[in-house]
Amino acid sequence: MDSGALRGAYEEVLAEVDAGGFGPPPAGQLSAEQIVAHLAANDELMTEATEAVIAGSPFAYYDLETIHRPQVDALVVECGGLDGLATLLRATSQKLCVLTERLGPAAETPVETHLREGFDLVVDDTLPWGRTLDLHTRVHLPKHLAQLRMLRTS
């Protein structure tokens, strides 16, 4: 499976993170640090699923913010701010992209998938893993890119 679009989506997010200048989020929304931590934590979940698919093992993928919100907040503290989080996201996204390229025909492997992206995307179904990666590329990453842009104060 080609990872070109996935790599491009990550490059856009990381360029926005590198530009900095983020203000505080509106009430109830994620900060820039929490967004980047969320993406890195999600990458780890997607990496586990991709490794399982490559190995031929069954796997269920859950991208529900409430499942890893404590992990997100812990990552913000652990990484010491946006620069550390950006370094982590570079590593997790690179690993996911490399694994994506190794999928080949396994991209058609059905994986129980649970996604929630506000009202834009709700999936509680079994999807080919390549389709889930495509949704991550075309919906999930752009959504968080837009959130980062909305937090820009300069």
Coordinates of C-alpha atoms in Angstrom, one line a residue:
M1 CA 0.0 0.0 0.0
D2 CA 1.4 3.4 -0.9
S3 CA 1.9 5.8 2.0
G4 CA 2.4 9.0 0.0
A5 CA -0.9 10.6 0.9
L6 CA -0.5 9.6 4.5
R7 CA 3.0 11.0 4.6
G8 CA 1.8 14.2 3.0
A9 CA -1.0 14.6 5.6
Y10 CA 1.5 14.2 8.4
E11 CA 3.9 16.7 6.8
E12 CA 1.1 19.3 6.8
V13 CA 0.2 18.7 10.4
L14 CA 3.9 18.8 11.5
A15 CA 4.5 22.0 9.5
E16 CA 1.6 23.6 11.4
V17 CA 3.0 22.4 14.7
D18 CA 6.5 23.7 13.8
A19 CA 5.0 27.1 12.9
G20 CA 3.7 27.4 16.5
G21 CA 2.0 30.5 17.8
F22 CA -1.0 28.7 19.3
G23 CA -3.3 30.2 21.8
P24 CA -5.5 28.5 24.4
P25 CA -8.4 26.4 23.1
P26 CA -12.0 27.4 23.5
A27 CA -13.8 25.8 26.5
G28 CA -14.1 22.0 26.1
Q29 CA -11.7 21.8 23.1
L30 CA -8.2 20.4 23.0
S31 CA -5.0 22.5 23.2
A32 CA -2.4 22.2 20.5
E33 CA -0.3 20.1 22.9
Q34 CA -3.3 17.7 23.5
I35 CA -4.0 17.5 19.7
V36 CA -0.4 16.4 19.0
A37 CA -0.4 14.0 21.9
H38 CA -3.7 12.6 20.7
L39 CA -2.3 12.0 17.2
A40 CA 0.8 10.3 18.6
A41 CA -1.3 8.1 20.9
N42 CA -3.5 7.2 18.0
D43 CA -0.5 6.4 15.8
E44 CA 0.5 3.9 18.5
L45 CA -2.9 2.3 18.3
M46 CA -2.8 2.2 14.5
T47 CA 0.7 0.8 14.6
E48 CA -0.4 -2.0 16.8
A49 CA -3.3 -2.8 14.5
T50 CA -1.1 -2.6 11.4
E51 CA 1.5 -4.9 12.9
A52 CA -1.3 -7.4 13.8
V53 CA -2.7 -7.3 10.3
I54 CA 0.8 -7.9 8.8
A55 CA 1.3 -10.8 11.2
G56 CA -2.2 -12.2 10.3
S57 CA -3.5 -11.8 13.9
P58 CA -7.1 -10.6 14.6
F59 CA -7.3 -7.1 16.0
A60 CA -9.9 -4.5 16.8
Y61 CA -9.1 -0.8 16.4
Y62 CA -10.7 1.8 18.7
D63 CA -10.1 5.5 18.1
L64 CA -12.2 6.9 20.9
E65 CA -10.8 10.0 22.5
T66 CA -12.2 8.9 25.9
I67 CA -10.2 5.7 25.8
H68 CA -6.9 7.4 25.7
R69 CA -7.6 10.9 27.1
P70 CA -5.5 10.1 30.3
Q71 CA -2.7 8.9 28.0
V72 CA -3.0 12.1 26.0
D73 CA -2.7 14.3 29.1
A74 CA 0.2 12.1 30.4
L75 CA 2.0 12.4 27.1
V76 CA 1.8 16.2 27.2
V77 CA 3.5 16.2 30.6
E78 CA 6.0 13.5 29.7
C79 CA 7.1 15.2 26.5
G80 CA 7.5 18.6 28.2
G81 CA 5.7 20.6 25.7
L82 CA 5.0 21.0 22.0
D83 CA 8.6 20.5 20.8
G84 CA 8.8 17.1 22.5
L85 CA 5.4 16.2 21.3
A86 CA 6.4 17.1 17.7
T87 CA 9.4 14.9 18.0
L88 CA 7.2 12.0 19.2
L89 CA 4.7 12.5 16.4
R90 CA 7.5 12.5 13.9
A91 CA 8.6 9.1 15.2
T92 CA 5.1 7.5 15.5
S93 CA 4.0 8.8 12.1
Q94 CA 7.1 7.6 10.4
K95 CA 6.7 4.1 11.9
L96 CA 3.1 4.0 10.8
C97 CA 4.0 5.1 7.3
V98 CA 6.7 2.4 7.0
L99 CA 4.3 -0.3 8.2
T100 CA 1.7 0.9 5.8
E101 CA 4.1 0.4 2.9
R102 CA 4.6 -3.2 4.1
L103 CA 0.9 -4.1 4.1
G104 CA 0.5 -5.1 0.5
P105 CA -2.5 -7.4 -0.1
A106 CA -3.0 -7.5 3.8
A107 CA -4.5 -4.0 3.4
E108 CA -7.7 -5.8 2.5
T109 CA -7.8 -7.6 5.9
P110 CA -11.1 -6.9 7.7
V111 CA -10.6 -5.2 11.1
E112 CA -13.3 -4.4 13.6
T113 CA -13.1 -0.6 13.5
H114 CA -14.6 2.0 15.9
L115 CA -14.0 5.7 14.9
R116 CA -15.7 8.9 16.1
E117 CA -14.8 12.2 14.5
G118 CA -17.6 14.4 15.9
F119 CA -20.5 14.3 13.5
D120 CA -18.2 14.0 10.4
L121 CA -17.4 10.4 10.8
V122 CA -18.9 7.6 12.9
V123 CA -17.7 4.0 12.1
D124 CA -18.7 1.0 14.1
D125 CA -18.1 -1.7 11.6
T126 CA -15.6 -4.1 10.1
L127 CA -13.5 -2.4 7.4
P128 CA -10.6 -3.4 5.3
W129 CA -7.6 -2.0 7.2
G130 CA -6.5 0.0 4.2
R131 CA -9.8 1.8 4.2
T132 CA -9.3 2.7 7.9
L133 CA -5.9 4.1 7.1
D134 CA -7.5 6.0 4.2
L135 CA -10.0 7.6 6.6
H136 CA -7.2 8.5 8.9
T137 CA -5.4 10.2 6.0
R138 CA -8.5 12.0 4.5
V139 CA -10.6 12.8 7.6
H140 CA -8.8 12.4 10.9
L141 CA -5.5 14.2 10.2
P142 CA -7.2 17.1 8.3
K143 CA -9.7 17.6 11.1
H144 CA -6.9 18.0 13.6
L145 CA -4.9 20.2 11.2
A146 CA -7.9 22.5 11.0
Q147 CA -8.1 22.5 14.8
L148 CA -4.5 23.5 15.0
R149 CA -5.0 26.3 12.5
M150 CA -8.0 27.6 14.5
L151 CA -5.7 27.9 17.6
R152 CA -3.2 30.1 15.9
T153 CA -3.0 33.5 17.5
S154 CA -0.6 35.1 15.1

